[in-house]
Tab-separated table of N, CA and C in Angstrom:
chain	number	residue	atom	x	y	z
A	1	MET	N	126.220	295.498	-107.202
A	1	MET	CA	124.856	295.338	-107.682
A	1	MET	C	124.880	295.379	-109.216
A	2	PRO	N	124.264	294.389	-109.872
A	2	PRO	CA	124.323	294.350	-111.336
A	2	PRO	C	123.517	295.483	-111.959
A	3	ASN	N	123.972	295.920	-113.111
A	3	ASN	CA	123.223	296.929	-113.861
A	3	ASN	C	121.952	296.306	-114.406
A	4	THR	N	120.871	297.055	-114.340
A	4	THR	CA	119.641	296.578	-114.954
A	4	THR	C	119.379	297.416	-116.191
A	5	LEU	N	118.974	296.747	-117.233
A	5	LEU	CA	118.678	297.430	-118.480
A	5	LEU	C	117.241	297.915	-118.456
A	6	SER	N	116.998	299.004	-119.155
A	6	SER	CA	115.654	299.572	-119.233
A	6	SER	C	114.955	299.078	-120.498
A	7	ASN	N	113.658	299.346	-120.575
A	7	ASN	CA	112.913	299.015	-121.788
A	7	ASN	C	113.525	299.703	-123.004
A	8	THR	N	113.992	300.933	-122.817
A	8	THR	CA	114.646	301.662	-123.905
A	8	THR	C	115.904	300.929	-124.360
A	9	ASP	N	116.679	300.415	-123.411
A	9	ASP	CA	117.889	299.660	-123.759
A	9	ASP	C	117.543	298.429	-124.590
A	10	PHE	N	116.491	297.728	-124.195
A	10	PHE	CA	116.104	296.523	-124.930
A	10	PHE	C	115.611	296.863	-126.337
A	11	MET	N	114.895	297.981	-126.477
A	11	MET	CA	114.452	298.375	-127.816
A	11	MET	C	115.650	298.804	-128.663
A	12	GLN	N	116.657	299.416	-128.037
A	12	GLN	CA	117.889	299.739	-128.772
A	12	GLN	C	118.528	298.459	-129.320
A	13	LEU	N	118.511	297.404	-128.519
A	13	LEU	CA	119.045	296.120	-128.978
A	13	LEU	C	118.219	295.571	-130.139
A	14	ALA	N	116.904	295.740	-130.081
A	14	ALA	CA	116.036	295.298	-131.180
A	14	ALA	C	116.349	296.085	-132.453
A	15	LEU	N	116.583	297.385	-132.314
A	15	LEU	CA	116.965	298.193	-133.476
A	15	LEU	C	118.282	297.693	-134.073
A	16	ALA	N	119.234	297.353	-133.220
A	16	ALA	CA	120.514	296.822	-133.705
A	16	ALA	C	120.305	295.498	-134.434
A	17	GLN	N	119.411	294.665	-133.928
A	17	GLN	CA	119.089	293.413	-134.619
A	17	GLN	C	118.513	293.695	-136.001
A	18	GLY	N	117.604	294.655	-136.080
A	18	GLY	CA	116.996	294.994	-137.359
A	18	GLY	C	118.024	295.420	-138.394
A	19	ARG	N	119.033	296.128	-137.953
A	19	ARG	CA	120.076	296.582	-138.888
A	19	ARG	C	120.846	295.408	-139.484
A	20	LEU	N	120.901	294.296	-138.752
A	20	LEU	CA	121.586	293.100	-139.259
A	20	LEU	C	120.837	292.462	-140.423
A	21	ALA	N	119.569	292.804	-140.581
A	21	ALA	CA	118.742	292.202	-141.628
A	21	ALA	C	119.108	292.683	-143.025
A	22	LEU	N	119.708	293.860	-143.093
A	22	LEU	CA	120.000	294.459	-144.403
A	22	LEU	C	121.269	293.895	-145.021
A	23	PRO	N	121.298	293.709	-146.312
A	23	PRO	CA	120.254	293.948	-147.307
A	23	PRO	C	119.409	292.715	-147.616
A	24	GLU	N	119.722	291.577	-146.965
A	24	GLU	CA	119.089	290.310	-147.328
A	24	GLU	C	117.570	290.322	-147.208
A	25	CYS	N	117.026	291.114	-146.292
A	25	CYS	CA	115.583	291.103	-146.046
A	25	CYS	C	114.774	291.820	-147.121
A	26	LEU	N	115.429	292.667	-147.899
A	26	LEU	CA	114.707	293.504	-148.860
A	26	LEU	C	113.967	292.665	-149.896
A	27	PRO	N	112.779	293.075	-150.284
A	27	PRO	CA	112.142	294.373	-150.068
A	27	PRO	C	111.349	294.465	-148.767
A	28	ASN	N	111.462	293.481	-147.893
A	28	ASN	CA	110.756	293.528	-146.614
A	28	ASN	C	111.499	294.428	-145.636
A	29	PRO	N	110.806	294.924	-144.623
A	29	PRO	CA	111.436	295.847	-143.672
A	29	PRO	C	112.456	295.143	-142.791
A	30	PRO	N	113.528	295.840	-142.428
A	30	PRO	CA	114.555	295.283	-141.550
A	30	PRO	C	114.132	295.368	-140.082
A	31	VAL	N	113.348	294.403	-139.660
A	31	VAL	CA	112.774	294.396	-138.311
A	31	VAL	C	113.686	293.624	-137.364
A	32	GLY	N	113.757	294.089	-136.117
A	32	GLY	CA	114.490	293.392	-135.081
A	32	GLY	C	113.576	293.027	-133.929
A	33	CYS	N	113.921	291.939	-133.239
A	33	CYS	CA	113.139	291.475	-132.086
A	33	CYS	C	114.095	290.978	-131.007
A	34	VAL	N	113.812	291.357	-129.771
A	34	VAL	CA	114.561	290.889	-128.612
A	34	VAL	C	113.556	290.345	-127.605
A	35	LEU	N	113.824	289.152	-127.080
A	35	LEU	CA	112.977	288.548	-126.053
A	35	LEU	C	113.707	288.630	-124.718
A	36	VAL	N	112.995	289.106	-123.701
A	36	VAL	CA	113.592	289.380	-122.395
A	36	VAL	C	112.806	288.654	-121.310
A	37	GLN	N	113.537	288.033	-120.394
A	37	GLN	CA	112.938	287.370	-119.234
A	37	GLN	C	113.809	287.696	-118.025
A	38	ASP	N	113.189	288.136	-116.950
A	38	ASP	CA	113.930	288.494	-115.733
A	38	ASP	C	115.057	289.487	-116.025
A	39	ASN	N	114.762	290.482	-116.867
A	39	ASN	CA	115.702	291.545	-117.227
A	39	ASN	C	116.954	291.031	-117.945
A	40	MET	N	116.838	289.861	-118.582
A	40	MET	CA	117.951	289.310	-119.357
A	40	MET	C	117.463	288.956	-120.755
A	41	VAL	N	118.286	289.254	-121.753
A	41	VAL	CA	117.967	288.858	-123.126
A	41	VAL	C	118.099	287.342	-123.214
A	42	ILE	N	117.000	286.687	-123.632
A	42	ILE	CA	117.045	285.228	-123.776
A	42	ILE	C	117.063	284.800	-125.243
A	43	SER	N	116.739	285.713	-126.143
A	43	SER	CA	116.804	285.415	-127.568
A	43	SER	C	116.643	286.706	-128.359
A	44	GLN	N	117.070	286.666	-129.600
A	44	GLN	CA	116.902	287.817	-130.480
A	44	GLN	C	116.878	287.339	-131.924
A	45	GLY	N	116.353	288.195	-132.790
A	45	GLY	CA	116.276	287.826	-134.198
A	45	GLY	C	116.025	289.035	-135.069
A	46	TYR	N	116.133	288.816	-136.367
A	46	TYR	CA	115.893	289.879	-137.343
A	46	TYR	C	115.324	289.252	-138.608
A	47	THR	N	114.702	290.077	-139.429
A	47	THR	CA	114.057	289.614	-140.649
A	47	THR	C	115.070	288.959	-141.580
A	48	GLN	N	114.728	287.756	-142.030
A	48	GLN	CA	115.557	287.020	-142.980
A	48	GLN	C	115.132	287.348	-144.414
A	49	ALA	N	115.722	286.693	-145.378
A	49	ALA	CA	115.360	286.888	-146.787
A	49	ALA	C	113.876	286.570	-146.977
A	50	PRO	N	113.230	287.172	-147.970
A	50	PRO	CA	111.802	286.925	-148.209
A	50	PRO	C	111.473	285.427	-148.246
A	51	GLY	N	110.402	285.087	-147.526
A	51	GLY	CA	109.970	283.704	-147.447
A	51	GLY	C	110.547	282.944	-146.268
A	52	PHE	N	111.522	283.539	-145.587
A	52	PHE	CA	112.120	282.909	-144.414
A	52	PHE	C	111.685	283.672	-143.168
A	53	HIS	N	112.240	283.302	-142.020
A	53	HIS	CA	111.806	283.858	-140.742
A	53	HIS	C	111.746	285.378	-140.721
A	54	HIS	N	110.664	285.879	-140.110
A	54	HIS	CA	110.618	287.277	-139.699
A	54	HIS	C	111.362	287.361	-138.368
A	55	ALA	N	111.565	288.575	-137.880
A	55	ALA	CA	112.349	288.789	-136.662
A	55	ALA	C	111.795	288.008	-135.474
A	56	GLU	N	110.473	288.085	-135.280
A	56	GLU	CA	109.854	287.416	-134.136
A	56	GLU	C	110.018	285.905	-134.235
A	57	ALA	N	109.796	285.356	-135.419
A	57	ALA	CA	109.915	283.907	-135.609
A	57	ALA	C	111.349	283.441	-135.391
A	58	MET	N	112.311	284.226	-135.854
A	58	MET	CA	113.713	283.875	-135.646
A	58	MET	C	114.038	283.854	-134.153
A	59	ALA	N	113.612	284.892	-133.438
A	59	ALA	CA	113.877	284.956	-131.997
A	59	ALA	C	113.197	283.795	-131.271
A	60	LEU	N	111.947	283.511	-131.609
A	60	LEU	CA	111.230	282.410	-130.958
A	60	LEU	C	111.875	281.062	-131.274
A	61	SER	N	112.374	280.890	-132.491
A	61	SER	CA	112.982	279.610	-132.876
A	61	SER	C	114.287	279.348	-132.133
A	62	ARG	N	114.902	280.383	-131.621
A	62	ARG	CA	116.176	280.250	-130.908
A	62	ARG	C	116.003	280.013	-129.410
A	63	LEU	N	114.774	280.043	-128.933
A	63	LEU	CA	114.534	279.865	-127.497
A	63	LEU	C	114.862	278.448	-127.059
A	64	THR	N	115.421	278.346	-125.877
A	64	THR	CA	115.691	277.029	-125.314
A	64	THR	C	114.786	276.731	-124.124
A	65	ASN	N	114.033	277.721	-123.673
A	65	ASN	CA	113.117	277.518	-122.555
A	65	ASN	C	111.778	278.178	-122.861
A	66	GLU	N	110.850	278.055	-121.926
A	66	GLU	CA	109.495	278.571	-122.108
A	66	GLU	C	109.461	280.095	-122.158
A	67	CYS	N	108.322	280.589	-122.623
A	67	CYS	CA	108.125	282.039	-122.743
A	67	CYS	C	107.327	282.614	-121.581
A	68	SER	N	107.271	281.948	-120.450
A	68	SER	CA	106.516	282.522	-119.341
A	68	SER	C	107.241	283.765	-118.840
A	69	ALA	N	106.466	284.803	-118.578
A	69	ALA	CA	106.985	286.085	-118.094
A	69	ALA	C	108.004	286.694	-119.056
A	70	VAL	N	107.793	286.496	-120.348
A	70	VAL	CA	108.696	287.045	-121.362
A	70	VAL	C	108.091	288.305	-121.965
A	71	THR	N	108.957	289.286	-122.195
A	71	THR	CA	108.585	290.516	-122.883
A	71	THR	C	109.315	290.547	-124.214
A	72	ALA	N	108.572	290.871	-125.273
A	72	ALA	CA	109.160	291.004	-126.609
A	72	ALA	C	109.296	292.483	-126.946
A	73	PHE	N	110.405	292.835	-127.538
A	73	PHE	CA	110.655	294.181	-128.047
A	73	PHE	C	110.816	294.043	-129.555
A	74	VAL	N	109.890	294.638	-130.307
A	74	VAL	CA	109.852	294.482	-131.760
A	74	VAL	C	109.808	295.869	-132.392
A	75	THR	N	110.639	296.095	-133.390
A	75	THR	CA	110.731	297.433	-133.968
A	75	THR	C	109.527	297.812	-134.820
A	76	LEU	N	108.867	296.839	-135.445
A	76	LEU	CA	107.687	297.104	-136.267
A	76	LEU	C	106.584	296.139	-135.861
A	77	GLU	N	105.361	296.612	-135.874
A	77	GLU	CA	104.196	295.805	-135.505
A	77	GLU	C	104.268	294.403	-136.110
A	78	PRO	N	104.089	293.368	-135.286
A	78	PRO	CA	104.086	292.003	-135.812
A	78	PRO	C	102.978	291.808	-136.851
A	79	CYS	N	103.305	291.082	-137.919
A	79	CYS	CA	102.315	290.859	-138.976
A	79	CYS	C	101.175	289.993	-138.445
A	80	SER	N	99.996	290.255	-138.973
A	80	SER	CA	98.785	289.583	-138.496
A	80	SER	C	98.279	288.526	-139.457
A	81	PHE	N	98.887	288.414	-140.614
A	81	PHE	CA	98.352	287.542	-141.658
A	81	PHE	C	99.393	286.515	-142.090
A	82	HIS	N	98.916	285.464	-142.721
A	82	HIS	CA	99.773	284.396	-143.216
A	82	HIS	C	99.979	284.594	-144.713
A	83	GLY	N	101.226	284.760	-145.112
A	83	GLY	CA	101.581	284.852	-146.525
A	83	GLY	C	102.600	283.767	-146.796
A	84	ARG	N	103.790	284.153	-147.239
A	84	ARG	CA	104.872	283.173	-147.387
A	84	ARG	C	105.324	282.652	-146.028
A	85	THR	N	105.102	283.464	-145.010
A	85	THR	CA	105.458	283.073	-143.643
A	85	THR	C	104.221	283.196	-142.762
A	86	PRO	N	104.180	282.431	-141.667
A	86	PRO	CA	103.030	282.533	-140.757
A	86	PRO	C	102.971	283.886	-140.056
A	87	SER	N	101.841	284.164	-139.458
A	87	SER	CA	101.611	285.398	-138.711
A	87	SER	C	102.537	285.477	-137.497
A	88	CYS	N	103.289	286.559	-137.407
A	88	CYS	CA	104.167	286.762	-136.248
A	88	CYS	C	103.361	287.063	-134.992
A	89	ALA	N	102.242	287.774	-135.146
A	89	ALA	CA	101.388	288.040	-133.986
A	89	ALA	C	100.893	286.723	-133.402
A	90	LEU	N	100.462	285.808	-134.257
A	90	LEU	CA	99.983	284.507	-133.790
A	90	LEU	C	101.114	283.705	-133.148
A	91	ALA	N	102.304	283.772	-133.708
A	91	ALA	CA	103.450	283.072	-133.120
A	91	ALA	C	103.740	283.595	-131.716
A	92	LEU	N	103.677	284.910	-131.535
A	92	LEU	CA	103.893	285.486	-130.202
A	92	LEU	C	102.793	285.047	-129.243
A	93	ILE	N	101.557	285.035	-129.719
A	93	ILE	CA	100.433	284.591	-128.890
A	93	ILE	C	100.645	283.143	-128.462
A	94	ASN	N	100.951	282.280	-129.409
A	94	ASN	CA	101.111	280.850	-129.120
A	94	ASN	C	102.317	280.557	-128.240
A	95	SER	N	103.292	281.448	-128.236
A	95	SER	CA	104.500	281.232	-127.433
A	95	SER	C	104.273	281.509	-125.953
A	96	GLY	N	103.257	282.311	-125.637
A	96	GLY	CA	103.003	282.661	-124.248
A	96	GLY	C	103.646	283.963	-123.801
A	97	VAL	N	104.180	284.737	-124.734
A	97	VAL	CA	104.746	286.050	-124.395
A	97	VAL	C	103.678	286.869	-123.670
A	98	GLU	N	104.079	287.599	-122.628
A	98	GLU	CA	103.116	288.354	-121.820
A	98	GLU	C	102.983	289.818	-122.225
A	99	THR	N	104.080	290.415	-122.679
A	99	THR	CA	104.087	291.840	-123.010
A	99	THR	C	104.866	292.033	-124.302
A	100	VAL	N	104.388	292.955	-125.143
A	100	VAL	CA	105.094	293.277	-126.386
A	100	VAL	C	105.227	294.793	-126.493
A	101	PHE	N	106.461	295.259	-126.620
A	101	PHE	CA	106.741	296.660	-126.931
A	101	PHE	C	106.974	296.745	-128.434
A	102	VAL	N	106.321	297.703	-129.078
A	102	VAL	CA	106.411	297.874	-130.527
A	102	VAL	C	106.896	299.289	-130.815
A	103	GLY	N	107.899	299.411	-131.676
A	103	GLY	CA	108.389	300.733	-132.041
A	103	GLY	C	107.391	301.508	-132.881
A	104	LEU	N	106.928	300.898	-133.969
A	104	LEU	CA	106.015	301.567	-134.902
A	104	LEU	C	104.913	300.624	-135.356
A	105	LEU	N	103.750	301.198	-135.632
A	105	LEU	CA	102.692	300.446	-136.304
A	105	LEU	C	103.104	300.228	-137.752
A	106	ASP	N	102.732	299.097	-138.304
A	106	ASP	CA	103.033	298.780	-139.696
A	106	ASP	C	102.059	299.525	-140.603
A	107	PRO	N	102.550	300.374	-141.519
A	107	PRO	CA	101.641	301.113	-142.395
A	107	PRO	C	101.031	300.258	-143.505
A	108	ASP	N	101.532	299.043	-143.691
A	108	ASP	CA	100.977	298.170	-144.731
A	108	ASP	C	99.505	297.916	-144.417
A	109	PRO	N	98.595	298.221	-145.339
A	109	PRO	CA	97.164	298.084	-145.050
A	109	PRO	C	96.738	296.653	-144.742
A	110	ARG	N	97.557	295.668	-145.089
A	110	ARG	CA	97.229	294.280	-144.734
A	110	ARG	C	97.404	294.046	-143.237
A	111	ASN	N	98.112	294.928	-142.584
A	111	ASN	CA	98.376	294.797	-141.154
A	111	ASN	C	97.796	295.995	-140.416
A	112	SER	N	98.490	297.115	-140.451
A	112	SER	CA	98.006	298.412	-139.976
A	112	SER	C	97.135	298.363	-138.722
A	113	GLY	N	97.679	297.835	-137.649
A	113	GLY	CA	96.966	297.758	-136.380
A	113	GLY	C	96.363	296.397	-136.094
A	114	ALA	N	96.221	295.548	-137.098
A	114	ALA	CA	95.602	294.233	-136.894
A	114	ALA	C	96.465	293.332	-136.011
A	115	GLY	N	97.787	293.428	-136.151
A	115	GLY	CA	98.672	292.635	-135.303
A	115	GLY	C	98.546	293.036	-133.843
A	116	ILE	N	98.439	294.330	-133.601
A	116	ILE	CA	98.263	294.838	-132.235
A	116	ILE	C	96.941	294.338	-131.662
A	117	ARG	N	95.877	294.425	-132.455
A	117	ARG	CA	94.560	293.948	-131.995
A	117	ARG	C	94.594	292.460	-131.652
A	118	MET	N	95.240	291.661	-132.496
A	118	MET	CA	95.338	290.223	-132.219
A	118	MET	C	96.016	289.978	-130.872
A	119	LEU	N	97.128	290.660	-130.645
A	119	LEU	CA	97.868	290.482	-129.395
A	119	LEU	C	97.015	290.894	-128.200
A	120	ARG	N	96.396	292.052	-128.289
A	120	ARG	CA	95.572	292.535	-127.172
A	120	ARG	C	94.364	291.638	-126.943
A	121	ASP	N	93.731	291.175	-128.021
A	121	ASP	CA	92.579	290.274	-127.886
A	121	ASP	C	92.964	288.969	-127.201
A	122	ALA	N	94.234	288.590	-127.304
A	122	ALA	CA	94.729	287.376	-126.657
A	122	ALA	C	95.163	287.634	-125.217
A	123	GLY	N	95.005	288.868	-124.745
A	123	GLY	CA	95.352	289.198	-123.369
A	123	GLY	C	96.787	289.641	-123.168
A	124	ILE	N	97.502	289.874	-124.243
A	124	ILE	CA	98.890	290.327	-124.152
A	124	ILE	C	98.902	291.849	-124.016
A	125	THR	N	99.705	292.341	-123.094
A	125	THR	CA	99.883	293.783	-122.940
A	125	THR	C	100.753	294.283	-124.085
A	126	VAL	N	100.293	295.315	-124.778
A	126	VAL	CA	101.039	295.873	-125.910
A	126	VAL	C	101.252	297.362	-125.677
A	127	ILE	N	102.495	297.792	-125.793
A	127	ILE	CA	102.856	299.199	-125.665
A	127	ILE	C	103.478	299.621	-126.992
A	128	VAL	N	102.868	300.593	-127.645
A	128	VAL	CA	103.323	301.044	-128.962
A	128	VAL	C	104.008	302.403	-128.836
A	129	GLY	N	105.114	302.574	-129.545
A	129	GLY	CA	105.754	303.881	-129.634
A	129	GLY	C	107.080	304.006	-128.916
A	130	LEU	N	107.595	302.928	-128.333
A	130	LEU	CA	108.889	303.001	-127.663
A	130	LEU	C	109.984	303.212	-128.712
A	131	LEU	N	110.720	304.290	-128.585
A	131	LEU	CA	111.762	304.694	-129.537
A	131	LEU	C	111.210	304.820	-130.956
A	132	ALA	N	110.021	305.366	-131.062
A	132	ALA	CA	109.359	305.501	-132.369
A	132	ALA	C	110.182	306.333	-133.348
A	133	GLU	N	110.785	307.425	-132.883
A	133	GLU	CA	111.566	308.273	-133.796
A	133	GLU	C	112.778	307.531	-134.341
A	134	GLU	N	113.491	306.837	-133.467
A	134	GLU	CA	114.661	306.078	-133.903
A	134	GLU	C	114.249	304.955	-134.846
A	135	THR	N	113.142	304.306	-134.526
A	135	THR	CA	112.646	303.230	-135.382
A	135	THR	C	112.257	303.776	-136.749
A	136	ALA	N	111.586	304.912	-136.766
A	136	ALA	CA	111.189	305.530	-138.033
A	136	ALA	C	112.420	305.879	-138.870
A	137	GLU	N	113.490	306.320	-138.218
A	137	GLU	CA	114.730	306.609	-138.951
A	137	GLU	C	115.292	305.338	-139.576
A	138	ASP	N	115.325	304.256	-138.796
A	138	ASP	CA	115.859	302.994	-139.312
A	138	ASP	C	115.020	302.443	-140.461
A	139	LEU	N	113.721	302.662	-140.404
A	139	LEU	CA	112.817	302.109	-141.418
A	139	LEU	C	112.432	303.127	-142.483
A	140	ALA	N	113.043	304.313	-142.447
A	140	ALA	CA	112.640	305.404	-143.348
A	140	ALA	C	112.675	304.996	-144.814
A	141	ASP	N	113.734	304.352	-145.255
A	141	ASP	CA	113.817	303.955	-146.662
A	141	ASP	C	112.707	302.983	-147.018
A	142	PHE	N	112.426	302.063	-146.122
A	142	PHE	CA	111.360	301.103	-146.378
A	142	PHE	C	110.003	301.795	-146.392
A	143	LEU	N	109.764	302.642	-145.396
A	143	LEU	CA	108.460	303.291	-145.281
A	143	LEU	C	108.215	304.254	-146.431
A	144	VAL	N	109.262	304.912	-146.928
A	144	VAL	CA	109.113	305.853	-148.037
A	144	VAL	C	109.023	305.112	-149.363
A	145	SER	N	109.828	304.066	-149.528
A	145	SER	CA	109.899	303.399	-150.828
A	145	SER	C	108.787	302.387	-151.038
A	146	LYS	N	108.036	302.064	-150.009
A	146	LYS	CA	106.958	301.095	-150.121
A	146	LYS	C	105.633	301.775	-149.817
A	147	PRO	N	105.004	302.364	-150.825
A	147	PRO	CA	103.729	303.023	-150.567
A	147	PRO	C	102.689	302.032	-150.065
A	148	LEU	N	101.712	302.554	-149.359
A	148	LEU	CA	100.662	301.698	-148.821
A	148	LEU	C	100.071	300.850	-149.929
A	149	GLY	N	99.944	299.562	-149.654
A	149	GLY	CA	99.359	298.655	-150.621
A	149	GLY	C	100.324	298.202	-151.698
A	150	SER	N	101.600	298.568	-151.578
A	150	SER	CA	102.572	298.205	-152.597
A	150	SER	C	102.708	296.697	-152.701
A	151	SER	N	102.696	296.193	-153.904
A	151	SER	CA	102.876	294.760	-154.103
A	151	SER	C	104.349	294.381	-154.093
A	152	ASP	N	105.241	295.374	-153.963
A	152	ASP	CA	106.664	295.072	-153.888
A	152	ASP	C	107.011	294.344	-152.600
A	153	ARG	N	106.194	294.509	-151.597
A	153	ARG	CA	106.467	293.849	-150.339
A	153	ARG	C	106.203	292.385	-150.560
A	154	ASN	N	107.205	291.617	-150.471
A	154	ASN	CA	107.326	290.342	-151.102
A	154	ASN	C	106.891	289.156	-150.271
A	155	ASP	N	107.037	289.178	-148.987
A	155	ASP	CA	106.899	287.898	-148.312
A	155	ASP	C	105.615	287.735	-147.588
A	156	GLN	N	105.388	288.562	-146.779
A	156	GLN	CA	104.373	288.367	-145.772
A	156	GLN	C	103.591	287.136	-146.014
């Protein structure tokens, strides 16, 4: 009988993806995303250099099939606004993802819960806080060095 991975396992994989983003993603957070269908990873991604793909967009761009019955595991709340890159929350909505697990809410006041609201308003199930402590450890330098409203955050 094959081993089945848990939601925690998939979020661990998303955290590992986020670590691949460093240092190129700076000053943006090193976010990771894993897309899962039928208990199998079908795509993954991490934040690219400022102005290029965020983790969710990278994972979605690598898909070879539809997003029906897909669950996304994202270490930081998907962005809700369009800056240098389009809204990741909107990209997830448009892809047809059904469920999104989020490690931490984004403290950036431009987002700060707005991405979660967008997803939920679109009928997507959102679960916040999976591996929150581990995610906070991975993002600690970013969260500490980027005060709320900091203009150093470059891409969004």
